[in-house]
């Protein structure tokens, strides 16, 4: 469908290069929608952000070139991912939601811990893990083994932070997770509660404190996480 649509657009452009100005916005919007579909295939976790970067300040011909040249699109998708800010909280939450779902396929008991560990990796690396089952499974196994090894050796440590390789897990955060789990279990099934708690634990510690102190905020965050969960499933 997309192929024939693009052929039609190219034909029209060759037949008449002088599009009426009133037609341009609509044509651009449709092209962007089709570009988003292709980007989502390459990188489902960051499709919205990447598409936004790719179409910014580009004309219709540039977007058409991306749609019709796979190698160019793949190259620019990689560049877009590399340009994303590592400190973008919203981006991290978006990645965390998708990553949690992906990790849960290979590890359920320690899903939240493993997801948190993997989210400490650069955005480009996390993005690649999400799109590669083989690499994700290897990363999950490695993170799980490092976590269990640390617990075995330092299980009785009084330290609040548990460093594992390049990762850091907070015991305080785990305690908050228990509180969140208890609160969410009132309105959700056991399976939903476990998944929602893991997703919410991807938030910063300071934000988690605010969430457990404000029932309405917790309800809103849980609702957002549940919606994202349903979209992914």
Coordinates of C-alpha atoms in Angstrom, one line a residue:
X1 CA 0.0 0.0 0.0
X2 CA 2.7 2.4 1.0
X3 CA 4.7 1.6 -2.1
X4 CA 1.8 2.4 -4.5
X5 CA 0.9 5.5 -2.5
X6 CA 4.5 6.8 -2.9
X7 CA 4.5 6.0 -6.6
X8 CA 1.4 8.0 -7.0
X9 CA 2.9 11.0 -5.1
X10 CA 6.0 10.9 -7.2
X11 CA 4.0 10.7 -10.4
X12 CA 2.0 13.7 -9.4
X13 CA 5.1 15.6 -8.5
X14 CA 6.7 14.9 -11.9
X15 CA 3.5 15.8 -13.7
X16 CA 3.0 19.0 -11.9
X17 CA 5.8 20.5 -9.8
X18 CA 3.6 23.4 -8.8
X19 CA 1.4 22.0 -6.1
X20 CA -1.3 24.4 -5.0
X21 CA -0.3 25.8 -1.6
X22 CA -3.5 24.5 0.0
X23 CA -2.5 20.9 -0.9
X24 CA 0.9 20.9 0.6
X25 CA 0.1 20.7 4.3
X26 CA -2.2 17.7 3.7
X27 CA 0.3 15.9 1.5
X28 CA 3.1 16.5 4.0
X29 CA 0.9 15.2 6.9
X30 CA 0.2 12.0 5.0
X31 CA 3.8 11.5 4.1
X32 CA 4.8 12.0 7.8
X33 CA 2.3 9.4 8.8
X34 CA 3.8 6.9 6.4
X35 CA 7.3 7.8 7.5
X36 CA 6.2 7.1 11.1
X37 CA 5.1 3.6 10.1
X38 CA 8.5 2.8 8.7
X39 CA 10.4 4.3 11.6
X40 CA 8.2 2.4 14.0
X41 CA 9.3 -0.8 12.3
X42 CA 13.0 0.1 12.8
X43 CA 12.6 1.5 16.3
X44 CA 9.2 1.0 17.9
X45 CA 10.3 2.5 21.3
X46 CA 11.3 5.9 20.0
X47 CA 9.2 6.1 16.8
X48 CA 7.5 9.4 17.8
X49 CA 10.7 11.2 18.8
X50 CA 12.7 10.0 15.8
X51 CA 10.0 10.9 13.3
X52 CA 9.8 14.3 14.8
X53 CA 13.5 14.8 14.3
X54 CA 13.5 13.4 10.8
X55 CA 10.7 15.6 9.4
X56 CA 11.8 18.8 11.2
X57 CA 12.5 21.6 8.6
X58 CA 12.3 19.0 5.7
X59 CA 10.3 19.6 2.6
X60 CA 8.2 17.1 0.8
X61 CA 11.0 16.0 -1.5
X62 CA 13.3 15.2 1.4
X63 CA 10.6 13.2 3.2
X64 CA 9.9 11.3 0.0
X65 CA 13.6 10.5 -0.3
X66 CA 13.5 9.0 3.2
X67 CA 10.5 7.0 2.4
X68 CA 11.9 5.6 -0.8
X69 CA 15.5 5.0 0.2
X70 CA 15.8 2.4 3.0
X71 CA 19.5 2.8 3.5
X72 CA 19.2 6.6 4.0
X73 CA 16.3 6.2 6.4
X74 CA 18.2 3.6 8.5
X75 CA 21.2 5.9 8.6
X76 CA 19.2 8.9 9.7
X77 CA 17.3 6.9 12.3
X78 CA 20.6 6.0 13.9
X79 CA 21.7 9.6 13.8
X80 CA 18.5 10.7 15.4
X81 CA 18.8 8.2 18.2
X82 CA 22.3 9.3 18.9
X83 CA 21.2 12.9 19.1
X84 CA 18.5 12.2 21.8
X85 CA 19.3 13.6 25.2
X86 CA 20.4 11.1 27.9
X87 CA 18.9 13.3 30.6
X88 CA 15.4 13.5 29.0
X89 CA 13.1 12.2 31.7
X90 CA 10.1 11.7 29.4
X91 CA 12.3 9.8 27.0
X92 CA 13.6 7.5 29.7
X93 CA 10.0 6.8 30.9
X94 CA 9.0 6.0 27.3
X95 CA 12.0 3.7 26.9
X96 CA 11.4 2.2 30.3
X97 CA 7.8 1.2 29.5
X98 CA 8.7 -0.6 26.3
X99 CA 11.9 -2.1 27.8
X100 CA 10.0 -3.4 30.8
X101 CA 7.6 -5.3 28.5
X102 CA 10.5 -6.7 26.5
X103 CA 12.4 -7.8 29.6
X104 CA 9.4 -9.5 31.1
X105 CA 9.4 -12.0 28.3
X106 CA 12.8 -13.4 29.5
X107 CA 12.7 -12.5 33.3
X108 CA 9.6 -12.0 35.4
X109 CA 10.7 -12.3 39.0
X110 CA 13.5 -9.7 38.7
X111 CA 12.0 -7.7 35.8
X112 CA 11.9 -4.4 37.6
X113 CA 15.5 -4.7 38.8
X114 CA 16.8 -5.8 35.4
X115 CA 14.9 -3.1 33.6
X116 CA 16.3 -0.5 35.9
X117 CA 19.8 -1.7 35.4
X118 CA 19.5 -1.7 31.6
X119 CA 18.0 1.8 31.6
X120 CA 21.3 3.1 32.9
X121 CA 22.8 2.2 29.5
X122 CA 23.0 4.9 26.8
X123 CA 19.7 5.6 24.9
X124 CA 21.2 4.2 21.7
X125 CA 22.1 0.9 23.4
X126 CA 18.8 0.5 25.1
X127 CA 17.0 1.3 21.8
X128 CA 19.1 -1.4 20.0
X129 CA 18.3 -4.0 22.7
X130 CA 14.6 -3.4 22.3
X131 CA 14.8 -4.2 18.6
X132 CA 17.0 -7.2 18.9
X133 CA 15.7 -10.2 20.8
X134 CA 19.0 -12.0 20.8
X135 CA 21.0 -9.0 22.3
X136 CA 18.2 -8.3 24.8
X137 CA 18.2 -11.8 26.1
X138 CA 22.0 -11.7 26.5
X139 CA 21.8 -8.4 28.3
X140 CA 19.0 -9.6 30.6
X141 CA 20.9 -12.7 31.5
X142 CA 24.1 -10.7 32.2
X143 CA 22.2 -8.1 34.3
X144 CA 20.4 -10.8 36.3
X145 CA 23.6 -12.8 37.0
X146 CA 25.4 -9.6 38.2
X147 CA 22.5 -8.7 40.4
X148 CA 22.3 -12.1 42.0
X149 CA 26.0 -12.3 42.4
X150 CA 26.1 -9.0 44.2
X151 CA 23.2 -10.0 46.5
X152 CA 24.9 -13.2 47.3
X153 CA 28.1 -11.5 48.3
X154 CA 26.7 -8.3 49.8
X155 CA 23.3 -9.3 50.9
X156 CA 23.9 -8.2 54.5
X157 CA 25.5 -4.9 53.6
X158 CA 24.1 -1.8 55.3
X159 CA 24.8 0.4 52.3
X160 CA 21.8 2.1 50.8
X161 CA 23.2 1.7 47.3
X162 CA 24.1 -1.5 45.5
X163 CA 26.5 -0.9 42.6
X164 CA 26.5 -3.7 39.9
X165 CA 28.9 -3.1 37.1
X166 CA 27.9 0.3 35.7
X167 CA 24.5 0.2 37.5
X168 CA 23.2 1.3 40.9
X169 CA 20.2 0.0 42.6
X170 CA 18.6 1.8 45.5
X171 CA 17.3 -0.1 48.5
X172 CA 15.2 3.0 49.3
X173 CA 13.6 2.7 45.9
X174 CA 12.8 -1.0 46.5
X175 CA 11.1 -0.1 49.7
X176 CA 9.0 2.5 47.9
X177 CA 8.2 -0.2 45.4
X178 CA 6.7 -2.3 48.2
X179 CA 4.5 0.6 49.2
X180 CA 3.4 1.3 45.6
X181 CA 2.6 -2.4 45.1
X182 CA 0.5 -2.5 48.2
X183 CA -1.5 0.5 47.2
X184 CA -2.0 -0.6 43.6
X185 CA -3.1 -4.1 44.6
X186 CA -6.3 -2.7 46.0
X187 CA -7.6 -1.8 42.5
X188 CA -5.6 -4.1 40.2
X189 CA -5.0 -7.8 39.6
X190 CA -1.8 -9.3 40.9
X191 CA -0.3 -9.4 37.4
X192 CA -1.2 -5.8 36.7
X193 CA 0.1 -4.7 40.0
X194 CA 3.4 -6.3 39.5
X195 CA 3.9 -4.8 36.0
X196 CA 2.6 -1.3 37.0
X197 CA 4.9 -1.2 40.0
X198 CA 7.9 -2.2 37.9
X199 CA 7.0 0.5 35.4
X200 CA 6.6 3.2 38.0
X201 CA 9.9 2.3 39.6
X202 CA 11.6 3.6 36.5
X203 CA 10.8 7.2 37.8
X204 CA 13.4 9.2 39.7
X205 CA 13.5 8.6 43.5
X206 CA 12.3 12.2 44.2
X207 CA 9.3 11.7 41.9
X208 CA 8.4 8.4 43.5
X209 CA 8.3 10.0 46.9
X210 CA 5.8 12.6 45.6
X211 CA 3.7 9.8 44.0
X212 CA 3.3 7.7 47.2
X213 CA 2.5 10.9 49.2
X214 CA -0.3 11.9 46.7
X215 CA -3.0 9.3 46.1
X216 CA -4.4 11.2 43.1
X217 CA -0.9 11.5 41.5
X218 CA -0.3 7.8 42.1
X219 CA -3.7 7.0 40.5
X220 CA -2.9 9.2 37.5
X221 CA 0.6 7.6 37.0
X222 CA -0.8 4.1 37.3
X223 CA -3.5 4.9 34.8
X224 CA -0.9 6.2 32.3
X225 CA 1.2 3.1 32.8
X226 CA -1.8 0.8 32.4
X227 CA -2.7 2.5 29.1
X228 CA 0.8 2.1 27.8
X229 CA 0.8 -1.5 29.0
X230 CA -2.4 -2.2 27.0
X231 CA -1.0 -0.5 23.9
X232 CA 2.1 -2.7 24.0
X233 CA 0.1 -5.9 24.5

